[in-house]
Amino acid sequence: MIKISIDLEDAVPLFAQLVSQIKLAVKSDHLAPGVALPSIRQLAGDLELNNKTVAKAYRLLERDGVVQSKGYRGTFIHPQAKVHCDVDLGQWIQEKFNDVINDLRDSGATDSEIRNAFATTMNNRSS
Amino acid sequence: MSDNMILLIVFISQIFVLSYGVPRTIVGRIKHVLKCHSPEEYPKLYPVTLANIERQLSIYQKANAIVMVLGFAILFQWAYSGSQQMLSWDSQSVINFYFMLQVLPLLFLELSGRKYLKLMRQANRATTRVASLEPRRLLNYVSGLFLTVAIVIYFAFIVVVYIINQNPFDGFAGYINVAGITGLNLFFAAFAAKQIYAKNADPHQDRADRDRQISLICNIMVFSSIAATVSITVHFVLAAMDLRHLNDVAQCIYFQLIILVLMHQNTFKQSNYEVYKQEAANS
């Protein structure tokens, strides 16, 4: 029976701890493709977390192609989960940002202008 | 043997079983756990002092003693008055009301238990939490056969109600009875679901003990569903056969059966008490 543990005092956010441990379990073959995961309510209850924390972890795992949500039937490990586990979206975002910011600085833009443009872009996307 | 004599015997049994036998067993079980697991060796088991726990048990025992005396008072009044009905009122109502009084000390114990577990959770300073990644489902805890029996009995009850409704006896409420039993079954199902998916009330109890406790409670819920449905069906059949005078006896027996089975939950034997020991200083 594979277990997951979280440390409340760890600097890493709780949802990130869940994501990384489930990915580790997939990569080490402790969770096979097609296996069912506990419901959000069950896992949140067992770890004494807010449902939203577990829901966020499951959402990120689904975005990364590690799990599949099948409605009322529950959440299952994706058939290609092991391959998708190696894709680190966070690292890809960081690399993209590094490239874009380097280009903007090379063109003469100041850090302040870059920050303002970023904030405006994010605000426009969310409104 | 007259109906009243049978009722007298069964009611005396109800008084002894529910206000003496059951409390004695429960208190004995709790005292045994306290005796085998001292506060010095198992500090996490004692969010309150031993004196506090013994005080709560004493209140519980005294409450049961009072209810027991009230039961005998009812019997003496019945014998003295010479009336056909208890308290010169309605025997079935008296039995139902007296049962509610008998349940009050159990309710007190349940509420004390919840407060106790809450104090354990508040005292728990562990920052690491562990959970299994295996989904839990009702069929992990209750056999498919037992569940099927409960469902079949429920549908059989609906058939009985339909049959009686073709030629109803006086006071028969028809299909409202089906709504009542359906509501009761939904309550049992919701209670079982809460046990399976809710947070563990005892923060130290290990998973194996927790699973065994959930299994016991879920099976009790299924049994309660069957017992309630069968009981009301028996009442209807007795009424339809013009044997309503036996309803009082059936009710007394039903109450004792229910409490004896529910009390079984309180005899749940936790196997791992090591979780309540103090952690090592360097952990």
Tab-separated table of C-alpha atoms in Angstrom:
chain	number	residue	atom	x	y	z
A	1	MET	CA	0.000	0.000	0.000
A	2	ILE	CA	1.760	3.172	-1.195
A	3	LYS	CA	1.730	6.000	1.310
A	4	ILE	CA	2.213	9.717	0.958
A	5	SER	CA	3.473	12.070	3.639
A	6	ILE	CA	3.505	15.820	4.014
A	7	ASP	CA	5.520	18.048	6.320
A	8	LEU	CA	3.675	21.092	7.577
A	9	GLU	CA	6.944	22.827	8.437
A	10	ASP	CA	8.521	22.316	5.021
A	11	ALA	CA	9.060	25.491	2.966
A	12	VAL	CA	7.651	23.686	-0.063
A	13	PRO	CA	3.895	24.358	-0.402
A	14	LEU	CA	1.683	21.435	0.609
A	15	PHE	CA	0.137	20.998	-2.849
A	16	ALA	CA	3.649	20.906	-4.359
A	17	GLN	CA	4.657	18.185	-1.876
A	18	LEU	CA	1.645	16.121	-2.999
A	19	VAL	CA	2.464	16.645	-6.688
A	20	SER	CA	6.121	15.688	-6.327
A	21	GLN	CA	5.398	12.589	-4.220
A	22	ILE	CA	2.775	11.263	-6.610
A	23	LYS	CA	5.138	11.851	-9.546
A	24	LEU	CA	7.879	10.029	-7.623
A	25	ALA	CA	5.534	7.107	-6.965
A	26	VAL	CA	4.738	6.921	-10.699
A	27	LYS	CA	8.410	7.095	-11.740
A	28	SER	CA	9.347	4.370	-9.243
A	29	ASP	CA	6.500	2.141	-10.513
A	30	HIS	CA	4.631	2.199	-7.196
A	31	LEU	CA	1.647	3.647	-9.064
A	32	ALA	CA	0.908	1.923	-12.350
A	33	PRO	CA	-1.071	3.435	-15.260
A	34	GLY	CA	-4.816	3.065	-14.768
A	35	VAL	CA	-4.607	2.754	-10.967
A	36	ALA	CA	-7.212	4.783	-9.068
A	37	LEU	CA	-6.182	7.535	-6.666
A	38	PRO	CA	-8.203	8.352	-3.545
A	39	SER	CA	-10.904	10.981	-3.875
A	40	ILE	CA	-10.030	14.584	-3.037
A	41	ARG	CA	-12.225	14.349	0.041
A	42	GLN	CA	-10.609	11.143	1.267
A	43	LEU	CA	-7.027	12.362	0.830
A	44	ALA	CA	-7.827	15.791	2.303
A	45	GLY	CA	-9.473	14.124	5.291
A	46	ASP	CA	-6.591	11.705	5.886
A	47	LEU	CA	-3.942	14.434	5.657
A	48	GLU	CA	-6.152	16.963	7.480
A	49	LEU	CA	-5.794	19.426	4.632
A	50	ASN	CA	-8.265	21.733	2.971
A	51	ASN	CA	-10.061	20.104	0.009
A	52	LYS	CA	-8.807	22.960	-2.187
A	53	THR	CA	-5.170	22.051	-1.515
A	54	VAL	CA	-5.655	18.490	-2.714
A	55	ALA	CA	-7.855	19.670	-5.598
A	56	LYS	CA	-5.061	22.009	-6.724
A	57	ALA	CA	-2.517	19.184	-6.598
A	58	TYR	CA	-4.798	16.922	-8.677
A	59	ARG	CA	-5.432	19.771	-11.146
A	60	LEU	CA	-1.703	20.328	-11.656
A	61	LEU	CA	-1.111	16.584	-12.045
A	62	GLU	CA	-3.866	16.453	-14.661
A	63	ARG	CA	-2.354	19.463	-16.475
A	64	ASP	CA	1.000	17.672	-16.513
A	65	GLY	CA	-0.610	14.515	-17.896
A	66	VAL	CA	0.165	12.398	-14.814
A	67	VAL	CA	-3.461	11.724	-13.840
A	68	GLN	CA	-6.825	11.625	-15.616
A	69	SER	CA	-10.029	12.769	-13.995
A	70	LYS	CA	-13.043	10.666	-15.014
A	71	GLY	CA	-15.840	12.570	-13.267
A	72	TYR	CA	-17.758	10.635	-10.617
A	73	ARG	CA	-15.649	7.527	-11.269
A	74	GLY	CA	-12.633	9.254	-9.790
A	75	THR	CA	-9.035	10.087	-10.664
A	76	PHE	CA	-6.699	7.605	-12.298
A	77	ILE	CA	-3.023	7.462	-13.253
A	78	HIS	CA	-2.601	8.480	-16.914
A	79	PRO	CA	-1.498	5.751	-19.359
A	80	GLN	CA	1.551	7.875	-20.293
A	81	ALA	CA	2.143	9.138	-16.780
A	82	LYS	CA	5.698	7.867	-16.495
A	83	VAL	CA	6.788	9.751	-19.608
A	84	HIS	CA	4.926	12.918	-18.605
A	85	CYS	CA	6.478	12.890	-15.121
A	86	ASP	CA	9.812	13.942	-16.660
A	87	VAL	CA	8.254	17.074	-18.116
A	88	ASP	CA	8.833	19.879	-15.657
A	89	LEU	CA	6.562	22.756	-16.631
A	90	GLY	CA	7.968	24.979	-13.938
A	91	GLN	CA	11.478	24.630	-15.303
A	92	TRP	CA	10.274	25.258	-18.875
A	93	ILE	CA	8.517	28.456	-17.719
A	94	GLN	CA	11.721	29.605	-16.022
A	95	GLU	CA	13.790	28.968	-19.146
A	96	LYS	CA	11.309	30.830	-21.339
A	97	PHE	CA	11.308	33.780	-18.945
A	98	ASN	CA	15.101	33.858	-18.903
A	99	ASP	CA	15.181	34.008	-22.733
A	100	VAL	CA	12.509	36.725	-22.985
A	101	ILE	CA	14.035	38.903	-20.257
A	102	ASN	CA	17.491	38.583	-21.755
A	103	ASP	CA	16.092	39.701	-25.159
A	104	LEU	CA	14.289	42.665	-23.585
A	105	ARG	CA	17.394	43.786	-21.691
A	106	ASP	CA	19.490	43.460	-24.832
A	107	SER	CA	17.029	45.784	-26.565
A	108	GLY	CA	17.563	48.411	-23.837
A	109	ALA	CA	14.455	47.965	-21.692
A	110	THR	CA	14.922	48.638	-17.986
A	111	ASP	CA	13.913	46.143	-15.295
A	112	SER	CA	11.210	48.567	-14.140
A	113	GLU	CA	9.722	48.754	-17.666
A	114	ILE	CA	9.832	44.967	-17.928
A	115	ARG	CA	8.032	44.568	-14.565
A	116	ASN	CA	5.343	47.121	-15.528
A	117	ALA	CA	4.753	45.440	-18.880
A	118	PHE	CA	4.489	42.035	-17.172
A	119	ALA	CA	1.967	43.338	-14.596
A	120	THR	CA	-0.122	45.021	-17.332
A	121	THR	CA	-0.127	41.863	-19.425
A	122	MET	CA	-1.162	39.672	-16.464
A	123	ASN	CA	-3.888	42.155	-15.432
A	124	ASN	CA	-5.268	42.283	-18.979
A	125	ARG	CA	-5.379	38.483	-19.144
A	126	SER	CA	-7.253	38.171	-15.884
A	127	SER	CA	-9.832	40.934	-16.553
B	1	MET	CA	-49.331	-16.510	29.893
B	2	SER	CA	-51.181	-13.216	29.458
B	3	ASP	CA	-49.910	-10.438	27.170
B	4	ASN	CA	-49.239	-8.195	30.174
B	5	MET	CA	-47.171	-10.912	31.864
B	6	ILE	CA	-45.052	-11.301	28.719
B	7	LEU	CA	-44.680	-7.513	28.515
B	8	LEU	CA	-43.682	-7.385	32.200
B	9	ILE	CA	-40.905	-9.957	31.663
B	10	VAL	CA	-39.619	-8.276	28.519
B	11	PHE	CA	-39.721	-4.810	30.093
B	12	ILE	CA	-37.798	-6.036	33.164
B	13	SER	CA	-35.264	-7.475	30.708
B	14	GLN	CA	-35.069	-4.076	28.967
B	15	ILE	CA	-34.394	-2.354	32.302
B	16	PHE	CA	-31.624	-4.791	33.280
B	17	VAL	CA	-30.000	-5.158	29.876
B	18	LEU	CA	-29.916	-1.495	28.868
B	19	SER	CA	-29.487	0.223	32.252
B	20	TYR	CA	-27.328	-2.363	34.045
B	21	GLY	CA	-25.727	-4.931	31.740
B	22	VAL	CA	-24.662	-2.639	28.921
B	23	PRO	CA	-23.264	0.150	31.171
B	24	ARG	CA	-21.407	-2.438	33.266
B	25	THR	CA	-19.768	-3.865	30.150
B	26	ILE	CA	-18.859	-0.464	28.761
B	27	VAL	CA	-17.381	0.784	32.040
B	28	GLY	CA	-15.502	-2.502	32.510
B	29	ARG	CA	-13.998	-2.182	29.040
B	30	ILE	CA	-12.886	1.416	29.608
B	31	LYS	CA	-11.405	0.625	33.040
B	32	HIS	CA	-9.504	-2.308	31.561
B	33	VAL	CA	-7.918	-0.035	28.938
B	34	LEU	CA	-7.011	2.520	31.622
B	35	LYS	CA	-5.530	-0.202	33.844
B	36	CYS	CA	-3.364	-1.652	31.054
B	37	HIS	CA	-2.206	1.696	29.671
B	38	SER	CA	-1.023	4.076	32.369
B	39	PRO	CA	-0.703	7.855	31.801
B	40	GLU	CA	3.048	7.641	32.469
B	41	GLU	CA	3.647	5.089	29.742
B	42	TYR	CA	0.989	6.271	27.237
B	43	PRO	CA	0.778	10.049	27.709
B	44	LYS	CA	-0.871	10.674	24.328
B	45	LEU	CA	-3.867	8.588	25.422
B	46	TYR	CA	-4.567	11.078	28.244
B	47	PRO	CA	-5.355	14.616	27.044
B	48	VAL	CA	-7.168	14.935	30.400
B	49	THR	CA	-6.276	13.573	33.838
B	50	LEU	CA	-7.215	10.089	34.975
B	51	ALA	CA	-9.352	11.669	37.732
B	52	ASN	CA	-11.330	13.541	35.054
B	53	ILE	CA	-11.995	10.322	33.120
B	54	GLU	CA	-13.105	8.514	36.289
B	55	ARG	CA	-15.433	11.425	37.096
B	56	GLN	CA	-17.107	11.115	33.683
B	57	LEU	CA	-17.521	7.357	34.178
B	58	SER	CA	-19.043	7.966	37.597
B	59	ILE	CA	-21.592	10.406	36.121
B	60	TYR	CA	-22.452	7.816	33.467
B	61	GLN	CA	-22.952	5.076	36.070
B	62	LYS	CA	-25.099	7.292	38.298
B	63	ALA	CA	-27.271	8.360	35.350
B	64	ASN	CA	-27.898	4.711	34.494
B	65	ALA	CA	-28.749	3.930	38.121
B	66	ILE	CA	-31.329	6.735	38.152
B	67	VAL	CA	-32.905	5.520	34.895
B	68	MET	CA	-32.980	1.959	36.270
B	69	VAL	CA	-34.811	3.131	39.423
B	70	LEU	CA	-37.281	5.026	37.212
B	71	GLY	CA	-37.926	1.816	35.270
B	72	PHE	CA	-38.815	-0.077	38.442
B	73	ALA	CA	-40.946	2.848	39.596
B	74	ILE	CA	-42.940	2.519	36.360
B	75	LEU	CA	-43.399	-1.204	37.018
B	76	PHE	CA	-44.503	-0.682	40.636
B	77	GLN	CA	-46.979	1.986	39.550
B	78	TRP	CA	-48.341	-0.387	36.902
B	79	ALA	CA	-48.737	-3.222	39.410
B	80	TYR	CA	-50.243	-0.930	42.086
B	81	SER	CA	-52.708	0.825	39.756
B	82	GLY	CA	-54.035	-2.437	38.289
B	83	SER	CA	-54.363	-0.648	34.951
B	84	GLN	CA	-54.008	-2.547	31.670
B	85	GLN	CA	-51.593	0.128	30.399
B	86	MET	CA	-48.336	1.346	31.968
B	87	LEU	CA	-48.674	4.620	33.892
B	88	SER	CA	-52.437	4.316	33.134
B	89	TRP	CA	-51.498	5.845	29.745
B	90	ASP	CA	-50.310	3.822	26.727
B	91	SER	CA	-47.737	1.070	27.242
B	92	GLN	CA	-46.073	1.506	23.852
B	93	SER	CA	-45.597	5.234	24.436
B	94	VAL	CA	-44.168	4.542	27.905
B	95	ILE	CA	-41.743	1.947	26.464
B	96	ASN	CA	-40.626	4.374	23.736
B	97	PHE	CA	-40.202	7.231	26.210
B	98	TYR	CA	-38.351	5.034	28.699
B	99	PHE	CA	-36.013	3.830	25.946
B	100	MET	CA	-35.177	7.448	25.145
B	101	LEU	CA	-34.292	7.960	28.827
B	102	GLN	CA	-32.084	4.852	28.728
B	103	VAL	CA	-30.229	6.212	25.704
B	104	LEU	CA	-29.424	9.557	27.375
B	105	PRO	CA	-26.452	8.246	29.423
B	106	LEU	CA	-25.043	6.674	26.222
B	107	LEU	CA	-25.407	10.029	24.498
B	108	PHE	CA	-23.529	11.647	27.384
B	109	LEU	CA	-20.729	9.103	26.974
B	110	GLU	CA	-20.614	9.668	23.213
B	111	LEU	CA	-20.381	13.458	23.633
B	112	SER	CA	-17.676	13.039	26.308
B	113	GLY	CA	-15.794	10.773	23.909
B	114	ARG	CA	-15.937	13.338	21.117
B	115	LYS	CA	-14.666	16.061	23.451
B	116	TYR	CA	-11.871	13.705	24.502
B	117	LEU	CA	-10.800	13.052	20.918
B	118	LYS	CA	-10.934	16.778	20.153
B	119	LEU	CA	-8.533	17.406	23.055
B	120	MET	CA	-6.252	14.678	21.673
B	121	ARG	CA	-6.233	16.394	18.274
B	122	GLN	CA	-5.484	19.782	19.855
B	123	ALA	CA	-2.617	18.295	21.863
B	124	ASN	CA	-1.139	16.616	18.800
B	125	ARG	CA	1.976	18.552	17.797
B	126	ALA	CA	3.126	16.259	14.984
B	127	THR	CA	3.979	18.186	11.816
B	128	THR	CA	4.196	15.162	9.556
B	129	ARG	CA	1.034	13.552	8.219
B	130	VAL	CA	0.795	10.277	6.365
B	131	ALA	CA	-1.971	8.892	4.169
B	132	SER	CA	-2.492	5.898	1.929
B	133	LEU	CA	-2.973	6.430	-1.811
B	134	GLU	CA	-5.456	3.575	-1.965
B	135	PRO	CA	-9.080	4.675	-2.517
B	136	ARG	CA	-11.545	3.517	0.150
B	137	ARG	CA	-14.984	2.236	-0.893
B	138	LEU	CA	-17.970	0.844	1.028
B	139	LEU	CA	-17.358	-2.664	-0.327
B	140	ASN	CA	-13.899	-2.590	1.284
B	141	TYR	CA	-15.708	-2.692	4.638
B	142	VAL	CA	-19.056	-4.429	4.101
B	143	SER	CA	-19.576	-7.661	2.221
B	144	GLY	CA	-21.590	-7.458	-0.974
B	145	LEU	CA	-23.879	-10.196	0.331
B	146	PHE	CA	-24.754	-8.316	3.531
B	147	LEU	CA	-25.453	-5.162	1.539
B	148	THR	CA	-27.598	-7.138	-0.906
B	149	VAL	CA	-29.645	-8.597	1.980
B	150	ALA	CA	-30.313	-5.058	3.288
B	151	ILE	CA	-31.410	-3.877	-0.159
B	152	VAL	CA	-33.660	-6.920	-0.699
B	153	ILE	CA	-35.294	-6.406	2.713
B	154	TYR	CA	-35.919	-2.750	1.871
B	155	PHE	CA	-37.687	-3.657	-1.373
B	156	ALA	CA	-39.598	-6.436	0.393
B	157	PHE	CA	-40.825	-3.797	2.859
B	158	ILE	CA	-42.124	-1.681	-0.032
B	159	VAL	CA	-44.007	-4.737	-1.323
B	160	VAL	CA	-45.523	-5.327	2.166
B	161	VAL	CA	-46.637	-1.675	2.316
B	162	TYR	CA	-48.216	-2.004	-1.138
B	163	ILE	CA	-50.078	-5.182	-0.120
B	164	ILE	CA	-51.343	-3.721	3.170
B	165	ASN	CA	-52.361	-0.528	1.361
B	166	GLN	CA	-54.888	-2.550	-0.661
B	167	ASN	CA	-56.748	-3.263	2.603
B	168	PRO	CA	-55.254	-0.922	5.200
B	169	PHE	CA	-55.793	-1.287	8.961
B	170	ASP	CA	-56.831	1.647	11.157
B	171	GLY	CA	-54.045	4.201	11.455
B	172	PHE	CA	-51.975	2.850	8.564
B	173	ALA	CA	-50.091	5.769	7.005
B	174	GLY	CA	-49.639	4.161	3.599
B	175	TYR	CA	-46.664	5.146	1.468
B	176	ILE	CA	-45.501	7.732	4.013
B	177	ASN	CA	-43.957	4.725	5.782
B	178	VAL	CA	-41.799	4.108	2.709
B	179	ALA	CA	-40.611	7.738	2.851
B	180	GLY	CA	-39.782	7.279	6.519
B	181	ILE	CA	-37.747	4.100	6.038
B	182	THR	CA	-36.044	5.575	2.970
B	183	GLY	CA	-35.028	8.631	5.013
B	184	LEU	CA	-33.712	6.381	7.781
B	185	ASN	CA	-31.666	4.329	5.286
B	186	LEU	CA	-30.247	7.499	3.771
B	187	PHE	CA	-29.180	8.544	7.273
B	188	PHE	CA	-27.435	5.197	7.817
B	189	ALA	CA	-25.726	5.497	4.413
B	190	ALA	CA	-24.579	9.053	5.149
B	191	PHE	CA	-23.229	7.979	8.557
B	192	ALA	CA	-21.284	5.119	6.970
B	193	ALA	CA	-19.906	7.426	4.260
B	194	LYS	CA	-18.770	9.882	6.929
B	195	GLN	CA	-16.824	7.136	8.698
B	196	ILE	CA	-15.119	6.070	5.464
B	197	TYR	CA	-14.132	9.495	4.174
B	198	ALA	CA	-14.001	11.802	7.205
B	199	LYS	CA	-10.878	12.820	9.105
B	200	ASN	CA	-9.640	10.393	11.685
B	201	ALA	CA	-11.023	11.604	15.017
B	202	ASP	CA	-8.115	9.986	16.890
B	203	PRO	CA	-4.915	11.578	15.497
B	204	HIS	CA	-2.693	8.723	16.721
B	205	GLN	CA	-4.749	5.656	15.740
B	206	ASP	CA	-2.990	3.636	13.087
B	207	ARG	CA	-4.549	2.818	9.733
B	208	ALA	CA	-5.173	-0.878	10.437
B	209	ASP	CA	-7.136	-0.144	13.625
B	210	ARG	CA	-8.986	2.666	11.873
B	211	ASP	CA	-10.006	0.354	9.012
B	212	ARG	CA	-11.256	-2.280	11.449
B	213	GLN	CA	-13.275	0.335	13.313
B	214	ILE	CA	-14.777	1.681	10.060
B	215	SER	CA	-15.691	-1.866	9.048
B	216	LEU	CA	-17.438	-2.444	12.390
B	217	ILE	CA	-19.416	0.815	12.153
B	218	CYS	CA	-20.429	0.244	8.502
B	219	ASN	CA	-21.636	-3.260	9.306
B	220	ILE	CA	-23.603	-1.891	12.277
B	221	MET	CA	-25.238	0.666	9.942
B	222	VAL	CA	-26.269	-2.067	7.508
B	223	PHE	CA	-27.545	-4.191	10.420
B	224	SER	CA	-29.497	-1.184	11.810
B	225	SER	CA	-31.087	-0.662	8.400
B	226	ILE	CA	-32.177	-4.307	8.293
B	227	ALA	CA	-33.383	-4.246	11.927
B	228	ALA	CA	-35.398	-1.032	11.516
B	229	THR	CA	-37.042	-2.260	8.317
B	230	VAL	CA	-37.829	-5.694	9.763
B	231	SER	CA	-39.142	-4.139	13.001
B	232	ILE	CA	-41.607	-1.834	11.285
B	233	THR	CA	-42.659	-4.666	8.970
B	234	VAL	CA	-43.372	-6.852	12.032
B	235	HIS	CA	-45.476	-4.033	13.514
B	236	PHE	CA	-47.491	-3.735	10.300
B	237	VAL	CA	-48.013	-7.476	10.009
B	238	LEU	CA	-49.109	-7.736	13.679
B	239	ALA	CA	-51.534	-4.840	13.146
B	240	ALA	CA	-52.877	-6.302	9.917
B	241	MET	CA	-53.429	-9.663	11.688
B	242	ASP	CA	-55.210	-7.930	14.573
B	243	LEU	CA	-52.366	-8.750	16.971
B	244	ARG	CA	-51.486	-5.159	17.922
B	245	HIS	CA	-51.378	-6.173	21.582
B	246	LEU	CA	-48.072	-7.914	20.822
B	247	ASN	CA	-46.503	-4.702	19.440
B	248	ASP	CA	-45.360	-3.606	22.906
B	249	VAL	CA	-43.448	-6.873	23.398
B	250	ALA	CA	-41.916	-6.646	19.912
B	251	GLN	CA	-40.828	-3.062	20.606
B	252	CYS	CA	-39.080	-3.995	23.894
B	253	ILE	CA	-37.205	-6.837	22.219
B	254	TYR	CA	-36.245	-4.611	19.269
B	255	PHE	CA	-34.780	-1.882	21.531
B	256	GLN	CA	-32.656	-4.396	23.427
B	257	LEU	CA	-31.391	-5.962	20.203
B	258	ILE	CA	-30.439	-2.621	18.703
B	259	ILE	CA	-28.530	-1.432	21.745
B	260	LEU	CA	-26.733	-4.761	22.197
B	261	VAL	CA	-25.513	-4.614	18.605
B	262	LEU	CA	-24.591	-0.913	18.808
B	263	MET	CA	-22.804	-1.596	22.076
B	264	HIS	CA	-20.650	-4.054	20.159
B	265	GLN	CA	-18.942	-1.010	18.680
B	266	ASN	CA	-17.795	-0.036	22.157
B	267	THR	CA	-16.108	-3.388	22.547
B	268	PHE	CA	-13.923	-2.629	19.531
B	269	LYS	CA	-10.504	-3.890	20.499
B	270	GLN	CA	-7.817	-1.542	19.344
B	271	SER	CA	-4.686	-3.575	18.765
B	272	ASN	CA	-1.982	-0.919	18.604
B	273	TYR	CA	-1.533	1.245	21.678
B	274	GLU	CA	2.127	1.958	20.933
B	275	VAL	CA	0.997	5.032	18.984
B	276	TYR	CA	0.059	6.677	22.295
B	277	LYS	CA	3.560	6.424	23.769
B	278	GLN	CA	5.770	9.471	24.013
B	279	GLU	CA	7.980	9.902	20.941
B	280	ALA	CA	11.764	9.603	21.374
B	281	ALA	CA	13.375	12.907	22.410
B	282	ASN	CA	15.351	13.206	19.179
B	283	SER	CA	12.391	12.605	16.796
